[in-house]
Amino acid sequence: MPAVATRSPASGAEGRRRWRDLPHRLDLGVAPYAFIAPFFVIFAAFSAYPLIYTLWVSLHRVELATMDSMEWLALDNYTALWNDDRFWNALGNTFTIGVLSTVPQLLMALGLAHLLNYRLRGSAFFRVAALTPYATSVGAAALVFTMLFERDFGMINWGLSLFGFDHVDWESQKWPAQFAISTMVIWRWTGYNALLYLAAMQAIPRERYEAAAIDGASRWQQFLRVTIPGIRPTIVFTIVLSTIGATQLFGEPLIFGQGVNGITGGADNQYQTLGLLLYEEGWRNYQMGRAATVAWAMFLLLILLFVLHRVLRRVLSRRA
């Protein structure tokens, strides 16, 4: 007689148990990916795809009016940009304006945060007031500062005339123009960075200050030996953030030029930044391929700065 396959009750119960546990297993294995999927979808649509497409456009001759017509140029746009004096001028202006705005801004933010860290009456009001410039529209702020730095009727020149100085043509001269633009950036971002420093300072245990005071350290020594090391990661973060912001500087110099000169960064490109050069190539000269090349040059510059920062950080940590 042939053997008849029979299914034991234990195997049937195990199968039913597996079916009951299936939603639980799916919840553990699939749910985490489902939760993070929206981020990757949005990142792919609005970050990865534009980045790759911009790289593809930078390898072609593309005009704004005929975006569907592309002529393959390989690396010719990058070679032309390397040999373009306007690019090196914009890169130099971006660097100088970045230094003029970033260094005083972070030093002032550090001092302001140190003052706000003390117990003061109305400290909440001062913190909100410090953040107000950041909440102000960049267009409105730049327009006000442009009026302040106006050559004939500006308040800055009026104040200088009280001390016997001649009127300064802030817009047509290189260093005065860059100083005026840097002033706008400093005014707008100092309070924001100060609140970041303040949050980091308040996370430092008070016992460290008490121990330093017992050892006889003054307020200044406590600031150097306790506060600065305690907020060092935040300082590095603000330096990186300010560097990215300086590389992408666009709104302040554009409005400061008051018209056509804003796009070119002045009659002699004396304050044209990389952001303005990108805008000029794409929306004034209608050369989207060149504009994409400038955009990728800015991206590669940020990567280079990031690599230099990592190398410098490793060297300093080894010496320490």
Coordinates of N, CA and C in Angstrom, one line a residue, residues 79-302:
T79 N 36.7 74.9 -19.3 CA 37.9 75.6 -19.7 C 37.8 77.1 -19.9
A80 N 36.6 77.4 -20.5 CA 36.4 78.9 -20.7 C 36.2 79.6 -19.4
L81 N 35.6 79.0 -18.4 CA 35.4 79.6 -17.1 C 36.8 79.7 -16.4
W82 N 37.6 78.8 -16.6 CA 39.0 78.8 -16.0 C 39.8 80.0 -16.5
N83 N 39.6 80.3 -17.8 CA 40.3 81.4 -18.5 C 39.6 82.7 -18.4
D84 N 38.4 82.8 -17.8 CA 37.6 84.0 -17.7 C 38.0 84.8 -16.5
D85 N 38.5 86.1 -16.8 CA 38.9 87.0 -15.7 C 37.7 87.3 -14.8
R86 N 36.5 87.3 -15.4 CA 35.3 87.7 -14.5 C 35.1 86.6 -13.5
F87 N 35.4 85.4 -13.8 CA 35.2 84.3 -12.7 C 36.2 84.5 -11.6
W88 N 37.5 84.8 -11.9 CA 38.4 85.0 -10.9 C 38.2 86.3 -10.1
N89 N 37.7 87.3 -10.8 CA 37.3 88.5 -10.1 C 36.1 88.2 -9.1
A90 N 35.1 87.5 -9.6 CA 34.0 87.2 -8.7 C 34.4 86.3 -7.6
L91 N 35.3 85.3 -7.8 CA 35.8 84.5 -6.7 C 36.5 85.3 -5.7
G92 N 37.4 86.2 -6.1 CA 38.1 87.1 -5.2 C 37.1 88.0 -4.4
N93 N 36.1 88.5 -5.1 CA 35.1 89.4 -4.4 C 34.4 88.5 -3.4
T94 N 34.0 87.3 -3.7 CA 33.3 86.5 -2.8 C 34.1 86.2 -1.6
F95 N 35.4 85.9 -1.8 CA 36.3 85.7 -0.7 C 36.5 86.9 0.2
T96 N 36.7 88.0 -0.3 CA 36.9 89.2 0.5 C 35.7 89.6 1.2
I97 N 34.5 89.6 0.6 CA 33.3 90.0 1.2 C 32.9 88.9 2.3
G98 N 33.3 87.7 2.0 CA 33.0 86.6 3.0 C 33.9 86.8 4.3
V99 N 35.2 87.2 4.1 CA 36.0 87.5 5.2 C 35.6 88.7 6.0
L100 N 35.2 89.8 5.2 CA 34.8 91.0 5.9 C 33.5 90.9 6.7
S101 N 32.7 90.0 6.2 CA 31.4 89.8 6.9 C 31.4 88.7 8.0
T102 N 32.2 87.6 7.7 CA 32.1 86.4 8.6 C 32.9 86.7 9.9
V103 N 34.1 87.2 9.8 CA 35.0 87.3 10.9 C 34.4 88.3 12.0
P104 N 34.0 89.5 11.6 CA 33.4 90.4 12.6 C 32.0 89.9 13.1
Q105 N 31.3 89.2 12.2 CA 30.0 88.7 12.6 C 30.1 87.7 13.7
L106 N 31.0 86.7 13.5 CA 31.1 85.7 14.5 C 31.7 86.2 15.8
L107 N 32.6 87.1 15.7 CA 33.2 87.7 17.0 C 32.2 88.5 17.7
M108 N 31.4 89.3 17.0 CA 30.3 90.0 17.7 C 29.2 89.1 18.2
A109 N 28.9 88.0 17.5 CA 27.9 87.1 18.0 C 28.4 86.4 19.3
L110 N 29.7 86.1 19.3 CA 30.3 85.4 20.5 C 30.2 86.4 21.7
G111 N 30.6 87.6 21.5 CA 30.5 88.6 22.6 C 29.0 88.8 23.1
L112 N 28.1 88.9 22.1 CA 26.7 89.2 22.4 C 26.1 88.0 23.2
A113 N 26.5 86.8 22.8 CA 26.0 85.6 23.5 C 26.6 85.5 24.9
H114 N 27.8 85.9 25.1 CA 28.4 85.9 26.4 C 27.7 86.9 27.3
L115 N 27.3 88.0 26.8 CA 26.5 89.0 27.6 C 25.1 88.5 27.9
L116 N 24.5 87.9 26.9 CA 23.1 87.3 27.2 C 23.1 86.1 28.1
N117 N 24.3 85.5 28.2 CA 24.3 84.3 29.1 C 24.2 84.7 30.6
Y118 N 24.5 86.0 30.9 CA 24.3 86.4 32.3 C 22.8 86.6 32.6
R119 N 22.5 86.6 33.9 CA 21.1 86.8 34.3 C 20.8 88.3 34.3
L120 N 20.1 88.7 33.2 CA 19.7 90.1 33.0 C 18.2 90.3 33.1
R121 N 17.8 91.4 33.5 CA 16.4 91.7 33.4 C 16.0 91.9 32.0
G122 N 14.8 91.3 31.6 CA 14.4 91.4 30.3 C 15.2 90.7 29.3
S123 N 15.8 89.6 29.7 CA 16.7 88.8 28.8 C 15.9 88.2 27.6
A124 N 14.7 87.9 27.9 CA 13.9 87.3 26.7 C 13.7 88.4 25.7
F125 N 13.5 89.6 26.1 CA 13.3 90.7 25.1 C 14.6 90.9 24.3
F126 N 15.7 90.8 24.9 CA 17.0 91.0 24.2 C 17.3 89.9 23.2
R127 N 16.8 88.7 23.6 CA 17.0 87.5 22.7 C 16.1 87.6 21.5
V128 N 14.9 88.1 21.7 CA 14.0 88.3 20.5 C 14.5 89.4 19.7
A129 N 15.0 90.5 20.3 CA 15.6 91.6 19.5 C 16.8 91.2 18.7
A130 N 17.6 90.3 19.3 CA 18.8 89.8 18.5 C 18.4 89.0 17.3
L131 N 17.2 88.3 17.3 CA 16.8 87.5 16.2 C 16.0 88.3 15.2
T132 N 15.6 89.5 15.5 CA 14.7 90.3 14.6 C 15.4 90.6 13.3
P133 N 16.7 91.0 13.2 CA 17.3 91.2 11.8 C 17.2 89.9 11.0
Y134 N 17.4 88.7 11.6 CA 17.3 87.5 10.8 C 15.9 87.3 10.2
A135 N 14.9 87.7 11.0 CA 13.5 87.5 10.5 C 13.1 88.6 9.5
T136 N 13.9 89.6 9.3 CA 13.6 90.7 8.4 C 13.9 90.2 6.9
S137 N 13.1 90.6 6.0 CA 13.3 90.3 4.6 C 14.6 90.8 4.1
V138 N 15.3 90.0 3.4 CA 16.6 90.5 2.9 C 16.5 91.6 1.9
G139 N 15.3 91.7 1.2 CA 15.1 92.8 0.3 C 14.9 94.1 1.0
A140 N 14.1 94.0 2.1 CA 13.8 95.2 2.8 C 15.1 95.7 3.5
A141 N 15.8 94.8 4.1 CA 17.1 95.2 4.8 C 18.1 95.8 3.9
A142 N 18.3 95.2 2.7 CA 19.2 95.7 1.7 C 18.8 97.0 1.2
L143 N 17.5 97.2 1.0 CA 17.0 98.5 0.5 C 17.3 99.6 1.5
V144 N 17.1 99.3 2.8 CA 17.3 100.3 3.9 C 18.8 100.7 3.9
F145 N 19.6 99.7 3.9 CA 21.1 99.9 3.9 C 21.6 100.6 2.7
T146 N 21.0 100.4 1.6 CA 21.3 101.1 0.3 C 21.0 102.6 0.5
M147 N 19.9 102.9 1.1 CA 19.6 104.3 1.4 C 20.6 104.9 2.4
L148 N 21.0 104.2 3.4 CA 21.9 104.7 4.4 C 23.3 105.0 3.7
F149 N 23.7 104.1 2.8 CA 25.0 104.3 2.2 C 24.9 105.1 0.9
E150 N 23.8 105.8 0.6 CA 23.7 106.6 -0.6 C 24.7 107.8 -0.6
R151 N 25.2 108.1 -1.7 CA 26.4 109.0 -1.8 C 26.1 110.4 -1.4
D152 N 25.0 111.0 -1.8 CA 24.7 112.4 -1.6 C 23.8 112.7 -0.4
F153 N 22.9 111.8 -0.1 CA 21.9 112.1 0.9 C 21.8 110.9 2.0
G154 N 22.8 110.1 2.0 CA 22.8 108.9 2.9 C 23.2 109.4 4.3
M155 N 22.7 108.7 5.3 CA 23.0 109.0 6.7 C 24.5 108.7 7.1
I156 N 25.0 107.7 6.4 CA 26.4 107.4 6.7 C 27.4 108.5 6.3
N157 N 27.2 109.0 5.1 CA 28.0 110.2 4.7 C 27.7 111.4 5.5
W158 N 26.5 111.6 5.9 CA 26.1 112.8 6.7 C 26.9 112.7 8.0
G159 N 26.9 111.5 8.6 CA 27.7 111.3 9.9 C 29.2 111.5 9.7
L160 N 29.7 111.1 8.6 CA 31.1 111.3 8.3 C 31.5 112.8 8.1
S161 N 30.5 113.5 7.5 CA 30.8 114.9 7.2 C 30.8 115.7 8.5
L162 N 30.2 115.2 9.6 CA 30.3 115.9 10.9 C 31.7 115.9 11.5
F163 N 32.5 114.9 11.0 CA 33.8 114.8 11.5 C 34.8 115.3 10.5
G164 N 34.3 116.0 9.4 CA 35.2 116.6 8.4 C 35.6 115.7 7.3
F165 N 35.0 114.5 7.1 CA 35.3 113.6 6.0 C 34.5 113.9 4.8
D166 N 35.1 113.7 3.6 CA 34.3 113.9 2.4 C 33.4 112.8 2.2
H167 N 32.4 113.0 1.3 CA 31.4 112.0 1.0 C 32.1 110.8 0.3
V168 N 31.7 109.6 0.7 CA 32.3 108.4 0.0 C 31.3 107.9 -1.0
D169 N 31.8 107.6 -2.2 CA 30.9 107.0 -3.2 C 30.9 105.4 -2.9
W170 N 30.0 105.0 -2.1 CA 30.1 103.6 -1.6 C 29.8 102.6 -2.7
E171 N 29.0 103.0 -3.7 CA 28.7 102.0 -4.8 C 29.7 101.9 -5.9
S172 N 30.4 102.9 -6.2 CA 31.3 102.9 -7.4 C 32.7 102.5 -7.0
Q173 N 33.1 102.5 -5.8 CA 34.4 102.1 -5.4 C 34.4 100.7 -4.8
K174 N 35.5 99.9 -5.0 CA 35.6 98.5 -4.7 C 35.5 98.3 -3.2
W175 N 36.4 98.8 -2.4 CA 36.4 98.4 -1.0 C 35.3 99.1 -0.2
P176 N 34.9 100.3 -0.5 CA 33.7 100.8 0.2 C 32.4 100.0 -0.1
A177 N 32.3 99.6 -1.4 CA 31.1 98.8 -1.8 C 31.1 97.5 -1.0
Q178 N 32.3 96.8 -1.0 CA 32.3 95.5 -0.3 C 32.1 95.7 1.2
F179 N 32.6 96.8 1.8 CA 32.4 97.1 3.2 C 30.9 97.3 3.5
A180 N 30.2 98.0 2.6 CA 28.8 98.3 2.8 C 28.0 97.0 2.7
I181 N 28.3 96.1 1.7 CA 27.6 94.8 1.6 C 27.9 94.0 2.8
S182 N 29.1 94.0 3.3 CA 29.5 93.2 4.5 C 28.7 93.7 5.7
T183 N 28.5 94.9 5.8 CA 27.7 95.5 6.9 C 26.3 95.0 6.9
M184 N 25.7 94.8 5.7 CA 24.3 94.3 5.7 C 24.3 92.8 6.2
V185 N 25.3 92.1 5.7 CA 25.4 90.6 6.1 C 25.6 90.5 7.6
I186 N 26.5 91.4 8.2 CA 26.8 91.3 9.6 C 25.5 91.7 10.4
W187 N 24.8 92.7 10.0 CA 23.6 93.1 10.7 C 22.5 92.0 10.7
R188 N 22.4 91.3 9.6 CA 21.4 90.3 9.5 C 21.6 89.0 10.2
W189 N 22.9 88.6 10.3 CA 23.2 87.2 10.8 C 23.9 87.2 12.1
T190 N 24.2 88.3 12.7 CA 24.9 88.3 14.0 C 24.0 87.8 15.1
G191 N 22.8 88.2 15.2 CA 21.9 87.8 16.2 C 21.5 86.3 16.1
Y192 N 21.4 85.8 14.9 CA 21.1 84.4 14.7 C 22.3 83.5 15.2
N193 N 23.5 83.9 14.9 CA 24.7 83.1 15.4 C 24.8 83.3 16.9
A194 N 24.5 84.5 17.4 CA 24.5 84.7 18.9 C 23.6 83.8 19.6
L195 N 22.4 83.6 19.1 CA 21.5 82.6 19.8 C 22.0 81.2 19.7
L196 N 22.7 80.8 18.7 CA 23.3 79.5 18.6 C 24.4 79.4 19.7
Y197 N 25.2 80.4 19.8 CA 26.2 80.3 20.8 C 25.6 80.3 22.2
L198 N 24.6 81.1 22.4 CA 23.9 81.2 23.7 C 23.4 79.8 24.1
A199 N 22.7 79.1 23.2 CA 22.2 77.8 23.5 C 23.3 76.8 23.9
A200 N 24.5 76.9 23.2 CA 25.6 76.1 23.5 C 26.2 76.4 24.9
M201 N 26.3 77.7 25.2 CA 26.8 78.2 26.5 C 25.9 77.7 27.6
Q202 N 24.6 77.7 27.5 CA 23.7 77.3 28.5 C 23.8 75.8 28.8
A203 N 24.4 75.0 27.8 CA 24.5 73.6 28.0 C 25.8 73.2 28.8
I204 N 26.6 74.2 29.0 CA 27.9 73.9 29.8 C 27.5 73.8 31.3
P205 N 27.9 72.8 32.0 CA 27.6 72.6 33.4 C 28.2 73.8 34.2
R206 N 27.4 74.3 35.1 CA 27.8 75.4 36.0 C 29.0 75.1 36.9
E207 N 29.1 73.7 37.1 CA 30.2 73.3 38.0 C 31.6 73.6 37.5
R208 N 31.7 73.7 36.1 CA 33.0 74.0 35.6 C 33.4 75.5 35.9
Y209 N 32.4 76.4 35.8 CA 32.7 77.8 36.2 C 33.0 77.9 37.7
E210 N 32.3 77.1 38.5 CA 32.5 77.2 39.9 C 33.9 76.7 40.3
A211 N 34.3 75.6 39.6 CA 35.7 75.1 39.8 C 36.7 76.1 39.4
A212 N 36.5 76.7 38.2 CA 37.5 77.7 37.7 C 37.5 78.9 38.6
A213 N 36.4 79.3 39.2 CA 36.4 80.4 40.1 C 37.2 80.1 41.4
I214 N 37.0 78.8 41.9 CA 37.7 78.4 43.1 C 39.2 78.4 42.8
D215 N 39.6 78.0 41.6 CA 41.0 78.0 41.3 C 41.6 79.4 41.0
G216 N 40.8 80.4 41.1 CA 41.2 81.8 41.0 C 41.2 82.4 39.6
A217 N 40.4 81.7 38.7 CA 40.3 82.2 37.3 C 39.4 83.4 37.2
S218 N 39.8 84.4 36.5 CA 39.0 85.6 36.3 C 37.9 85.3 35.3
R219 N 37.0 86.3 35.1 CA 35.9 86.2 34.1 C 36.5 85.9 32.7
W220 N 37.5 86.7 32.3 CA 38.1 86.5 31.0 C 38.8 85.1 30.9
Q221 N 39.5 84.6 31.9 CA 40.1 83.3 31.9 C 39.0 82.2 31.8
Q222 N 37.9 82.4 32.5 CA 36.8 81.4 32.4 C 36.3 81.4 31.0
F223 N 36.2 82.6 30.4 CA 35.6 82.6 29.0 C 36.6 81.9 28.1
L224 N 37.9 82.0 28.2 CA 38.8 81.4 27.3 C 39.0 79.9 27.6
R225 N 39.0 79.5 28.9 CA 39.4 78.2 29.3 C 38.1 77.3 29.5
V226 N 37.0 77.9 29.7 CA 35.8 77.0 29.9 C 34.7 77.2 28.8
T227 N 34.4 78.5 28.5 CA 33.3 78.7 27.5 C 33.7 78.3 26.1
I228 N 34.9 78.8 25.6 CA 35.3 78.5 24.3 C 35.5 77.0 24.0
P229 N 36.2 76.3 24.9 CA 36.2 74.8 24.6 C 34.9 74.2 24.7
G230 N 34.0 74.7 25.5 CA 32.7 74.0 25.7 C 31.8 74.2 24.5
I231 N 32.0 75.3 23.7 CA 31.1 75.6 22.5 C 31.9 75.4 21.2
R232 N 33.0 74.8 21.3 CA 33.8 74.6 20.1 C 33.1 74.0 18.9
P233 N 32.3 72.9 19.1 CA 31.6 72.3 18.0 C 30.6 73.3 17.4
T234 N 29.9 74.1 18.2 CA 29.0 75.1 17.7 C 29.8 76.2 16.9
I235 N 30.9 76.6 17.3 CA 31.7 77.6 16.6 C 32.1 77.0 15.2
V236 N 32.5 75.7 15.2 CA 32.9 75.1 13.9 C 31.6 75.1 13.0
F237 N 30.5 74.8 13.6 CA 29.2 74.7 12.8 C 28.9 76.1 12.2
T238 N 29.0 77.2 13.0 CA 28.7 78.5 12.5 C 29.7 79.0 11.4
I239 N 31.0 78.5 11.6 CA 32.0 78.9 10.5 C 31.6 78.2 9.2
V240 N 31.3 76.9 9.3 CA 30.9 76.2 8.0 C 29.6 76.9 7.4
L241 N 28.6 77.2 8.3 CA 27.4 77.8 7.8 C 27.6 79.1 7.2
S242 N 28.5 79.9 7.8 CA 28.8 81.3 7.3 C 29.6 81.2 6.0
T243 N 30.4 80.2 5.9 CA 31.2 80.0 4.6 C 30.3 79.7 3.5
I244 N 29.3 78.8 3.7 CA 28.4 78.4 2.7 C 27.5 79.7 2.3
G245 N 27.1 80.4 3.3 CA 26.3 81.6 3.0 C 27.1 82.7 2.3
A246 N 28.4 82.8 2.6 CA 29.2 83.8 1.9 C 29.4 83.4 0.4
T247 N 29.5 82.1 0.2 CA 29.7 81.6 -1.2 C 28.5 81.8 -2.0
Q248 N 27.3 81.8 -1.4 CA 26.0 81.9 -2.1 C 25.5 83.3 -2.0
L249 N 26.3 84.3 -1.6 CA 25.8 85.7 -1.4 C 25.2 86.2 -2.7
F250 N 24.0 86.7 -2.7 CA 23.3 87.2 -3.9 C 22.4 88.4 -3.7
G251 N 21.5 88.3 -2.7 CA 20.5 89.3 -2.6 C 21.0 90.7 -2.2
E252 N 22.0 90.7 -1.3 CA 22.5 92.0 -0.8 C 23.2 92.8 -1.9
P253 N 24.2 92.2 -2.6 CA 24.8 93.0 -3.7 C 23.9 93.3 -4.8
L254 N 22.9 92.4 -5.1 CA 22.0 92.7 -6.2 C 21.2 93.9 -6.0
I255 N 20.6 94.1 -4.8 CA 19.8 95.2 -4.4 C 20.7 96.5 -4.2
F256 N 21.9 96.3 -3.7 CA 22.8 97.4 -3.5 C 23.1 98.1 -4.8
G257 N 23.2 97.4 -5.9 CA 23.5 98.0 -7.2 C 22.4 98.8 -7.7
Q258 N 21.2 98.6 -7.3 CA 20.0 99.4 -7.7 C 19.8 99.4 -9.2
G259 N 19.6 98.2 -9.7 CA 19.4 98.1 -11.2 C 20.3 97.2 -11.9
V260 N 20.7 97.7 -13.1 CA 21.6 96.9 -14.0 C 23.0 96.7 -13.3
N261 N 23.5 97.7 -12.6 CA 24.8 97.5 -11.9 C 24.7 96.5 -10.9
G262 N 23.6 96.2 -10.3 CA 23.5 95.1 -9.3 C 23.8 93.8 -9.9
I263 N 23.4 93.5 -11.1 CA 23.7 92.2 -11.8 C 25.1 92.0 -12.1
T264 N 25.8 93.1 -12.6 CA 27.2 93.0 -12.9 C 28.1 93.3 -11.7
G265 N 27.5 93.6 -10.6 CA 28.4 93.9 -9.4 C 29.1 95.2 -9.6
G266 N 28.4 96.2 -10.1 CA 29.0 97.5 -10.3 C 29.5 97.7 -11.8
A267 N 29.9 98.9 -12.1 CA 30.3 99.2 -13.5 C 31.6 98.4 -13.9
D268 N 32.5 98.2 -12.9 CA 33.7 97.5 -13.1 C 33.7 96.1 -12.4
N269 N 32.6 95.6 -12.1 CA 32.4 94.3 -11.4 C 33.2 94.3 -10.1
Q270 N 33.2 95.5 -9.4 CA 34.0 95.6 -8.2 C 33.4 94.8 -7.0
Y271 N 32.1 94.4 -7.1 CA 31.6 93.6 -6.0 C 30.7 92.5 -6.5
Q272 N 31.0 92.1 -7.7 CA 30.3 90.9 -8.3 C 30.7 89.6 -7.6
T273 N 29.8 88.9 -7.1 CA 30.0 87.6 -6.4 C 29.8 86.5 -7.4
L274 N 30.1 85.3 -7.0 CA 29.8 84.1 -7.8 C 28.3 84.0 -8.1
G275 N 27.5 84.3 -7.1 CA 26.0 84.2 -7.3 C 25.5 85.2 -8.4
L276 N 26.1 86.4 -8.4 CA 25.7 87.4 -9.4 C 26.3 87.0 -10.7
L277 N 27.4 86.4 -10.8 CA 28.0 85.9 -12.1 C 27.1 84.8 -12.7
L278 N 26.6 83.9 -11.8 CA 25.7 82.9 -12.3 C 24.4 83.5 -12.9
Y279 N 23.9 84.5 -12.1 CA 22.7 85.1 -12.6 C 22.9 85.9 -13.9
E280 N 24.0 86.6 -14.0 CA 24.3 87.3 -15.3 C 24.5 86.4 -16.5
E281 N 25.1 85.3 -16.3 CA 25.3 84.4 -17.4 C 24.0 83.7 -17.8
G282 N 23.2 83.4 -16.9 CA 21.9 82.6 -17.2 C 20.8 83.5 -17.6
W283 N 20.6 84.7 -16.9 CA 19.3 85.4 -17.1 C 19.6 86.8 -17.8
R284 N 20.8 87.1 -18.0 CA 21.1 88.3 -18.8 C 21.8 88.0 -20.1
N285 N 22.7 87.1 -20.1 CA 23.4 86.6 -21.4 C 22.6 85.4 -22.0
Y286 N 21.7 84.8 -21.2 CA 20.9 83.7 -21.7 C 21.7 82.5 -22.0
Q287 N 22.8 82.3 -21.4 CA 23.7 81.1 -21.6 C 23.6 80.2 -20.3
M288 N 22.6 79.3 -20.4 CA 22.4 78.4 -19.3 C 23.5 77.4 -19.1
G289 N 24.2 77.1 -20.1 CA 25.3 76.2 -20.0 C 26.4 76.8 -19.1
R290 N 26.7 78.0 -19.4 CA 27.7 78.7 -18.6 C 27.3 78.9 -17.2
A291 N 26.0 79.3 -17.0 CA 25.5 79.5 -15.7 C 25.6 78.2 -14.9
A292 N 25.2 77.0 -15.5 CA 25.4 75.8 -14.8 C 26.8 75.5 -14.5
T293 N 27.7 75.9 -15.3 CA 29.2 75.7 -15.0 C 29.6 76.5 -13.8
V294 N 29.1 77.7 -13.7 CA 29.4 78.5 -12.5 C 28.8 77.9 -11.2
A295 N 27.6 77.3 -11.4 CA 26.9 76.7 -10.2 C 27.8 75.5 -9.8
W296 N 28.3 74.7 -10.7 CA 29.1 73.5 -10.3 C 30.4 74.0 -9.8
A297 N 31.0 75.1 -10.3 CA 32.2 75.6 -9.7 C 32.0 76.0 -8.2
M298 N 30.9 76.6 -7.9 CA 30.6 76.9 -6.5 C 30.4 75.7 -5.7
F299 N 29.8 74.6 -6.3 CA 29.6 73.4 -5.5 C 31.0 72.7 -5.3
L300 N 31.8 72.7 -6.2 CA 33.2 72.1 -6.1 C 34.0 72.9 -5.1
L301 N 33.8 74.2 -5.1 CA 34.5 75.1 -4.1 C 34.1 74.7 -2.7
L302 N 32.8 74.5 -2.5 CA 32.4 74.1 -1.1 C 32.9 72.8 -0.7

